[in-house]
Amino acid sequence: MRVSQKAITRLSQYRDILHRFKEYGSQWIYSCDLAAAMGSTAAQVRKDFSIFAIPGKKKVGYEIDTLIKHINTHLQKDSQHTAILAGLSLSGVSLIKEQLLAAQGISIAAAFDAGTAKAAAKSSLAGVPVMPLDKMIEFVTTHSIKLGIIAATDGSAQRILDLMAMAGIRGVLNLAPTDLKSPRNCVVNSVNLVREFEKMVYFAAQPDGGPQGA
Amino acid sequence: MRVSQKAITRLSQYRDILHRFKEYGSQWIYSCDLAAAMGSTAAQVRKDFSIFAIPGKKKVGYEIDTLIKHINTHLQKDSQHTAILAGLSLSGVSLIKEQLLAAQGISIAAAFDAGTAKAAAKSSLAGVPVMPLDKMIEFVTTHSIKLGIIAATDGSAQRILDLMAMAGIRGVLNLAPTDLKSPRNCVVNSVNLVREFEKMVYFAAQPDGGPQGA
């Protein structure tokens, strides 16, 4: 069964909401309550959970702990993820220093940069080793790393992606403001802040507010 | 006619592709060539442009300059956008310093932070004035600003959003890793990097790669 990107995003939204209900002392939750917290419908909630074969009970709804466990298994949150980051733009450096990903079980094993001066000057960044880009393939293959983050802002993103794919990386989060051609056997998820800003401007200017189906 | 978020994202992707074709010397483009560059279908391209009443000609296709102009008008790229940024996390500071948005005609008029020490210590950042959060409403109303960016990582995002909406801001790009309740009359577009990473991990682990319909 193939699922949509939106269904995956909703799953992680459900999980955050479930954690909040749990903090308030709830053990069970009805699909309608979860739907209300999501701004969605009970039918949508049940449909989402049925795709993932997550079971609910007629009278009491879903057990919150079981639901969180199922969602985490589906999103592979049970295992620690290790990624490399390439392209030491300011935002790349912030991402490492802020440890937003580390707090969610995603560790960055090393950072790579094409600017030899930058890579040479910083031998580590918040405990993460920094190396020149031409050491990437060796590092990735030695450590069997399958995930990467591109944070370059200097136009080198496609070259970095091709190198990552060559090294055996299977999934890339691309934060560079550039559309990239995905190599075979590598999934690329691009987040383009300029585009997200433009989208927001467009919908903010509509007389009836938000987008269709949002 | 209400349009989807995806249609708006595609429009800005089309524009980037059109700029590349133009650089290579093309003046006209067929919907099938645009579709090939997008990894989409000609029918989808024509459908997208028909929603926006963008005209094409049978034998020669679309004139690239006209198309770019139409897309920019629809995305309101003709006008300079002014926003404020609140929450001086490291990534908020990077966003200002990197001037990624400035390069696309989006200027940040001021930055606000709740940490009085931080706001007091930095009276400006790459030319952008930095002020304490309690000056925000006054600044926004005085300068009639309608757009905001939230870059807080400390749990203050909802409070910042409520303040922004109170000040008359109509559209917000939320970069805080938190789901926010949108106030009335304010569109919120949230970008959650942890969630985007998780989504990528999920699809990278599927035997057939990418998501349905991506």
Coordinates of C-alpha atoms in Angstrom, one line a residue:
Chain A
M1 CA 0.0 0.0 0.0
R2 CA 1.5 3.3 -1.1
V3 CA 0.8 6.3 1.1
S4 CA 0.9 10.0 0.4
Q5 CA 3.3 12.5 1.9
K6 CA 0.3 14.2 3.6
A7 CA -0.6 11.0 5.4
I8 CA 2.9 10.7 6.8
T9 CA 2.8 14.4 7.9
R10 CA -0.5 13.8 9.6
L11 CA 0.9 10.7 11.4
S12 CA 3.6 12.8 13.1
Q13 CA 1.0 15.5 13.9
Y14 CA -1.2 12.9 15.5
R15 CA 1.7 11.7 17.6
D16 CA 2.4 15.2 18.9
I17 CA -1.2 15.7 19.8
L18 CA -1.3 12.2 21.5
H19 CA 1.7 13.2 23.7
R20 CA -0.2 16.3 24.8
F21 CA -3.4 14.3 25.7
K22 CA -1.1 11.9 27.6
E23 CA 0.4 14.7 29.6
Y24 CA -3.1 15.8 30.6
G25 CA -3.6 12.2 32.0
S26 CA -5.7 10.6 29.2
Q27 CA -5.1 6.9 28.5
W28 CA -7.7 6.4 25.7
I29 CA -8.8 8.7 22.9
Y30 CA -11.7 8.8 20.5
S31 CA -11.1 9.5 16.8
C32 CA -13.5 12.5 17.1
D33 CA -11.4 14.1 19.8
L34 CA -8.2 13.5 17.8
A35 CA -9.9 14.9 14.8
A36 CA -11.0 18.0 16.7
A37 CA -7.5 18.7 17.9
M38 CA -6.2 18.3 14.3
G39 CA -8.9 20.4 12.7
S40 CA -9.8 17.3 10.7
T41 CA -12.7 14.7 10.7
A42 CA -13.1 11.5 12.6
A43 CA -13.5 9.7 9.3
Q44 CA -10.1 11.0 8.1
V45 CA -8.5 9.8 11.4
R46 CA -9.9 6.3 11.1
K47 CA -8.9 6.2 7.5
D48 CA -5.4 7.2 8.3
F49 CA -5.0 4.6 11.0
S50 CA -6.6 1.8 8.9
I51 CA -4.0 2.3 6.2
F52 CA -1.4 1.6 8.8
A53 CA -3.5 -1.3 10.3
I54 CA -3.6 0.6 13.6
P55 CA -6.6 -0.9 15.5
G56 CA -9.3 1.0 17.5
K57 CA -12.0 -0.4 19.9
K58 CA -15.7 0.5 19.5
K59 CA -16.5 1.7 23.0
V60 CA -13.2 3.2 24.2
G61 CA -11.5 4.4 21.1
Y62 CA -7.7 4.1 20.8
E63 CA -5.3 3.4 23.6
I64 CA -2.9 6.4 23.5
D65 CA 0.3 4.5 24.3
T66 CA -0.4 1.8 21.7
L67 CA -1.2 4.4 19.1
I68 CA 2.1 6.3 19.8
K69 CA 4.0 3.0 19.6
H70 CA 2.4 2.1 16.2
I71 CA 3.0 5.5 14.8
N72 CA 6.7 5.5 15.9
T73 CA 7.2 2.1 14.4
H74 CA 5.7 3.2 11.1
L75 CA 7.8 6.4 11.1
Q76 CA 10.8 4.3 12.1
K77 CA 11.3 6.4 15.2
D78 CA 12.2 3.3 17.2
S79 CA 15.7 3.4 15.8
Q80 CA 18.2 6.2 16.1
H81 CA 18.9 7.8 12.7
T82 CA 22.4 8.8 11.6
A83 CA 22.9 11.4 8.9
I84 CA 25.7 13.5 7.4
L85 CA 25.3 17.2 6.6
A86 CA 26.9 18.8 3.6
G87 CA 27.3 22.5 2.8
L88 CA 28.2 24.6 5.8
S89 CA 26.0 27.6 5.1
L90 CA 25.0 29.7 8.2
S91 CA 21.8 27.7 8.4
G92 CA 23.7 24.4 8.1
V93 CA 25.9 25.6 11.0
S94 CA 22.7 26.6 13.0
L95 CA 21.1 23.3 12.4
I96 CA 24.1 21.5 14.0
K97 CA 24.5 24.0 16.9
E98 CA 20.7 24.1 17.7
Q99 CA 20.6 20.3 18.1
L100 CA 16.9 20.4 17.1
L101 CA 17.4 17.1 15.2
A102 CA 19.5 15.5 18.0
A103 CA 16.6 16.1 20.4
Q104 CA 14.5 13.9 18.1
G105 CA 17.0 11.0 17.9
I106 CA 18.6 12.1 14.6
S107 CA 22.4 12.4 15.0
I108 CA 24.7 14.1 12.6
A109 CA 27.8 12.0 12.3
A110 CA 29.9 14.5 10.3
A111 CA 29.6 17.7 8.3
F112 CA 31.3 18.4 4.9
D113 CA 32.1 21.6 3.1
A114 CA 33.6 22.3 -0.3
G115 CA 35.3 25.5 1.0
T116 CA 38.6 24.0 2.0
A117 CA 39.4 27.0 4.3
K118 CA 36.0 26.6 6.1
A119 CA 36.5 22.8 6.5
A120 CA 40.1 23.2 7.6
A121 CA 39.4 26.0 10.1
K122 CA 36.6 24.1 11.8
S123 CA 37.7 20.6 12.7
S124 CA 34.5 20.2 14.7
L125 CA 31.3 22.0 15.4
A126 CA 29.3 21.3 18.6
G127 CA 31.1 17.9 18.7
V128 CA 30.4 17.1 15.0
P129 CA 33.6 16.6 13.0
V130 CA 33.9 18.9 9.9
M131 CA 35.7 17.6 6.8
P132 CA 36.3 18.6 3.2
L133 CA 33.8 17.4 0.7
D134 CA 36.2 15.1 -1.0
K135 CA 36.3 12.9 2.1
M136 CA 32.5 12.4 2.1
I137 CA 32.3 9.2 0.0
E138 CA 35.0 7.4 2.1
F139 CA 33.3 8.5 5.4
V140 CA 29.8 7.5 4.2
T141 CA 30.8 4.1 3.0
T142 CA 33.0 3.3 6.0
H143 CA 30.2 4.2 8.4
S144 CA 27.4 2.8 6.2
I145 CA 25.4 6.0 6.4
K146 CA 22.1 6.1 4.4
L147 CA 20.8 9.6 5.2
G148 CA 22.0 13.1 4.3
I149 CA 21.1 16.7 4.7
I150 CA 22.1 19.4 2.1
A151 CA 22.4 22.9 3.5
A152 CA 24.5 24.5 0.8
T153 CA 23.4 28.0 -0.4
D154 CA 26.2 28.5 -3.0
G155 CA 24.8 26.5 -6.0
S156 CA 26.7 23.3 -5.1
A157 CA 23.6 21.4 -4.0
Q158 CA 23.2 19.2 -7.1
R159 CA 26.9 18.2 -7.1
I160 CA 26.6 17.3 -3.4
L161 CA 23.5 15.3 -4.0
D162 CA 25.2 13.3 -6.8
L163 CA 28.1 12.6 -4.5
M164 CA 25.8 11.5 -1.7
A165 CA 23.9 9.1 -4.1
M166 CA 27.2 7.8 -5.3
A167 CA 28.3 7.1 -1.8
G168 CA 25.2 5.0 -1.2
I169 CA 23.0 7.5 0.6
R170 CA 19.3 6.6 0.1
G171 CA 17.4 9.6 1.5
V172 CA 18.2 13.3 1.5
L173 CA 16.6 16.4 3.1
N174 CA 17.5 19.3 0.8
L175 CA 17.5 22.7 2.4
A176 CA 19.2 24.4 -0.5
P177 CA 16.9 26.9 -2.4
T178 CA 17.3 24.9 -5.6
D179 CA 15.3 22.2 -7.4
L180 CA 17.4 19.0 -7.7
K181 CA 17.3 16.1 -10.0
S182 CA 16.9 13.0 -7.8
P183 CA 19.5 10.3 -8.7
R184 CA 18.2 6.7 -9.0
N185 CA 17.7 4.9 -5.7
C186 CA 17.7 8.1 -3.7
V187 CA 14.7 9.9 -2.3
V188 CA 15.0 13.7 -2.0
N189 CA 12.7 15.9 0.1
S190 CA 13.3 19.6 -0.6
V191 CA 12.3 22.4 1.8
N192 CA 12.5 25.8 0.0
L193 CA 11.9 28.6 2.5
V194 CA 11.5 31.3 -0.2
R195 CA 8.8 29.1 -1.9
E196 CA 7.0 28.5 1.5
F197 CA 7.1 32.3 2.1
E198 CA 5.6 33.0 -1.3
K199 CA 2.9 30.4 -0.7
M200 CA 1.9 32.0 2.6
V201 CA 1.8 35.5 0.9
Y202 CA -0.5 34.1 -1.8
F203 CA -3.0 32.6 0.7
A204 CA -2.8 35.5 3.1
A205 CA -3.9 37.8 0.2
Q206 CA -7.0 35.6 -0.6
P207 CA -10.3 37.1 0.7
D208 CA -11.3 33.7 2.2
G209 CA -7.9 32.9 3.8
G210 CA -6.4 29.4 3.7
P211 CA -5.8 27.1 0.8
Q212 CA -8.3 24.5 -0.5
G213 CA -8.2 21.4 1.6
A214 CA -5.6 22.7 4.1
Chain B
M1 CA -11.6 29.7 -7.8
R2 CA -9.8 28.2 -4.9
V3 CA -6.4 26.7 -5.6
S4 CA -4.4 24.1 -3.7
Q5 CA -1.1 24.6 -2.0
K6 CA 0.4 22.2 -4.4
A7 CA -0.7 24.3 -7.4
I8 CA 1.0 27.3 -5.9
T9 CA 4.2 25.4 -5.3
R10 CA 4.1 24.1 -8.9
L11 CA 3.8 27.7 -10.2
S12 CA 7.0 28.8 -8.5
Q13 CA 8.7 25.6 -9.8
Y14 CA 7.5 26.4 -13.3
R15 CA 9.0 29.9 -13.0
D16 CA 12.4 28.6 -11.9
I17 CA 12.4 26.2 -14.9
L18 CA 11.3 28.9 -17.3
H19 CA 14.2 31.1 -16.1
R20 CA 16.6 28.2 -17.0
F21 CA 15.1 27.8 -20.5
K22 CA 15.4 31.5 -21.0
E23 CA 19.1 31.5 -20.0
Y24 CA 19.6 28.8 -22.7
G25 CA 18.1 31.2 -25.3
S26 CA 14.5 29.9 -25.6
Q27 CA 11.6 32.4 -26.2
W28 CA 8.7 29.9 -26.4
I29 CA 8.0 26.7 -24.7
Y30 CA 5.6 23.8 -25.2
S31 CA 3.6 22.4 -22.3
C32 CA 5.2 19.0 -22.9
D33 CA 8.8 20.4 -22.5
L34 CA 7.8 22.1 -19.3
A35 CA 6.2 18.9 -18.1
A36 CA 9.3 16.9 -18.9
A37 CA 11.5 19.4 -16.9
M38 CA 9.0 19.1 -14.0
G39 CA 8.6 15.4 -14.1
S40 CA 4.9 16.0 -14.7
T41 CA 2.5 15.7 -17.6
A42 CA 1.5 18.2 -20.3
A43 CA -2.1 17.9 -19.2
Q44 CA -1.2 18.9 -15.7
V45 CA 0.8 22.0 -17.0
R46 CA -2.1 23.1 -19.1
K47 CA -4.6 22.6 -16.3
D48 CA -2.4 24.6 -13.9
F49 CA -2.1 27.5 -16.3
S50 CA -5.8 27.4 -17.2
I51 CA -6.8 27.9 -13.5
F52 CA -4.8 31.1 -13.6
A53 CA -6.1 32.1 -17.0
I54 CA -2.6 32.0 -18.5
P55 CA -3.0 31.7 -22.3
G56 CA -1.0 29.4 -24.6
K57 CA -1.0 29.3 -28.4
K58 CA -1.6 26.1 -30.4
K59 CA 1.5 26.0 -32.7
V60 CA 4.1 27.7 -30.6
G61 CA 3.2 27.0 -27.0
Y62 CA 3.7 29.6 -24.3
E63 CA 5.8 32.7 -24.6
I64 CA 8.3 32.4 -21.8
D65 CA 8.5 36.1 -20.7
T66 CA 4.7 36.4 -20.7
L67 CA 4.4 33.2 -18.7
I68 CA 7.0 34.4 -16.1
K69 CA 5.1 37.7 -15.9
H70 CA 1.8 36.0 -15.3
I71 CA 3.2 33.7 -12.7
N72 CA 4.9 36.6 -10.8
T73 CA 1.6 38.5 -10.8
H74 CA -0.3 35.6 -9.4
L75 CA 2.4 35.0 -6.7
Q76 CA 2.5 38.8 -6.1
K77 CA 6.2 38.8 -6.9
D78 CA 5.7 42.2 -8.6
S79 CA 5.7 43.9 -5.3
Q80 CA 8.4 44.0 -2.7
H81 CA 7.3 42.2 0.5
T82 CA 8.1 43.4 4.0
A83 CA 8.0 41.2 7.0
I84 CA 9.1 41.1 10.6
L85 CA 10.9 38.2 12.2
A86 CA 10.3 37.2 15.8
G87 CA 12.4 34.7 17.9
L88 CA 16.1 35.1 17.5
S89 CA 17.1 31.4 17.5
L90 CA 20.3 30.6 15.7
S91 CA 18.3 29.7 12.6
G92 CA 16.4 33.1 12.9
V93 CA 19.8 34.9 13.0
S94 CA 21.1 32.8 10.0
L95 CA 18.0 33.7 8.0
I96 CA 18.6 37.4 8.4
K97 CA 22.4 37.1 7.9
E98 CA 22.2 34.8 4.8
Q99 CA 19.8 37.3 3.0
L100 CA 18.2 34.4 1.1
L101 CA 14.8 36.2 1.4
A102 CA 16.3 39.6 0.6
A103 CA 17.6 38.2 -2.7
Q104 CA 14.0 37.4 -3.6
G105 CA 12.5 40.8 -2.8
I106 CA 11.4 39.9 0.7
S107 CA 12.8 42.4 3.2
I108 CA 12.9 42.0 7.0
A109 CA 12.0 45.3 8.5
A110 CA 12.8 44.4 12.1
A111 CA 13.6 41.4 14.4
F112 CA 12.1 40.9 17.8
D113 CA 13.1 38.7 20.7
A114 CA 11.7 38.0 24.1
G115 CA 15.1 37.5 25.7
T116 CA 15.7 41.1 26.8
A117 CA 19.4 40.5 27.0
K118 CA 19.6 39.3 23.5
A119 CA 17.4 42.1 22.1
A120 CA 19.4 44.7 24.1
A121 CA 22.8 43.3 23.2
K122 CA 22.1 43.3 19.4
S123 CA 20.6 46.6 18.4
S124 CA 20.9 45.5 14.8
L125 CA 21.8 42.4 12.8
A126 CA 23.0 42.7 9.2
G127 CA 21.3 46.1 9.1
V128 CA 18.0 44.9 10.5
P129 CA 17.0 46.5 13.8
V130 CA 16.5 44.1 16.8
M131 CA 14.0 45.1 19.4
P132 CA 12.4 43.5 22.5
L133 CA 9.1 41.6 21.8
D134 CA 6.9 44.1 23.6
K135 CA 7.7 46.7 21.0
M136 CA 6.3 44.5 18.2
I137 CA 2.7 45.6 18.1
E138 CA 3.7 49.3 18.0
F139 CA 6.2 48.7 15.2
V140 CA 3.9 46.5 13.1
T141 CA 1.0 48.9 13.3
T142 CA 3.1 52.0 12.7
H143 CA 4.6 50.5 9.6
S144 CA 1.5 48.6 8.4
I145 CA 3.3 45.3 8.1
K146 CA 1.2 42.3 7.2
L147 CA 3.7 39.5 7.1
G148 CA 5.7 37.7 9.8
I149 CA 8.2 34.9 10.3
I150 CA 8.5 33.0 13.5
A151 CA 11.9 31.5 14.2
A152 CA 11.6 30.8 18.0
T153 CA 12.8 27.4 19.2
D154 CA 12.1 28.0 22.9
G155 CA 8.3 27.3 23.1
S156 CA 7.2 30.9 22.7
A157 CA 5.9 30.4 19.1
Q158 CA 2.2 30.4 20.0
R159 CA 2.5 33.6 22.1
I160 CA 4.4 35.3 19.3
L161 CA 1.8 34.2 16.7
D162 CA -1.0 35.6 18.9
L163 CA 0.8 38.9 19.3
M164 CA 1.4 39.1 15.5
A165 CA -2.3 38.5 14.8
M166 CA -3.2 41.1 17.3
A167 CA -0.9 43.6 15.6
G168 CA -2.7 43.0 12.3
I169 CA -0.3 40.6 10.6
R170 CA -2.2 38.5 8.0
G171 CA 0.3 35.8 7.0
V172 CA 3.0 34.0 9.0
L173 CA 5.7 31.6 8.0
N174 CA 6.3 29.5 11.1
L175 CA 9.7 27.8 11.4
A176 CA 9.3 26.8 15.0
P177 CA 9.1 23.0 15.5
T178 CA 5.6 23.4 17.0
D179 CA 2.0 23.1 15.7
L180 CA 0.3 26.4 16.2
K181 CA -3.4 27.3 16.4
S182 CA -4.1 29.9 13.7
P183 CA -5.9 33.0 14.9
R184 CA -8.8 34.3 12.8
N185 CA -7.8 36.3 9.8
C186 CA -4.2 35.0 9.9
V187 CA -2.8 32.4 7.5
V188 CA 0.0 30.2 9.0
N189 CA 2.3 28.1 6.9
S190 CA 4.5 25.9 9.2
V191 CA 7.8 24.3 8.1
N192 CA 8.9 21.7 10.6
L193 CA 12.3 20.3 9.7
V194 CA 12.1 17.3 12.0
R195 CA 8.9 16.2 10.4
E196 CA 10.3 16.8 6.9
F197 CA 13.3 14.6 7.9
E198 CA 11.0 11.9 9.2
K199 CA 9.0 11.9 6.0
M200 CA 12.2 11.5 4.0
V201 CA 13.3 8.6 6.2
Y202 CA 10.0 6.9 5.7
F203 CA 10.0 7.1 1.9
A204 CA 13.7 6.3 1.6
A205 CA 12.9 3.0 3.4
Q206 CA 10.1 2.0 1.0
P207 CA 11.2 -0.6 -1.6
D208 CA 9.7 1.4 -4.4
G209 CA 11.1 4.8 -3.4
G210 CA 9.1 8.0 -3.5
P211 CA 5.6 8.8 -2.2
Q212 CA 2.4 8.3 -4.1
G213 CA 1.8 11.2 -6.5
A214 CA 5.0 13.0 -5.7

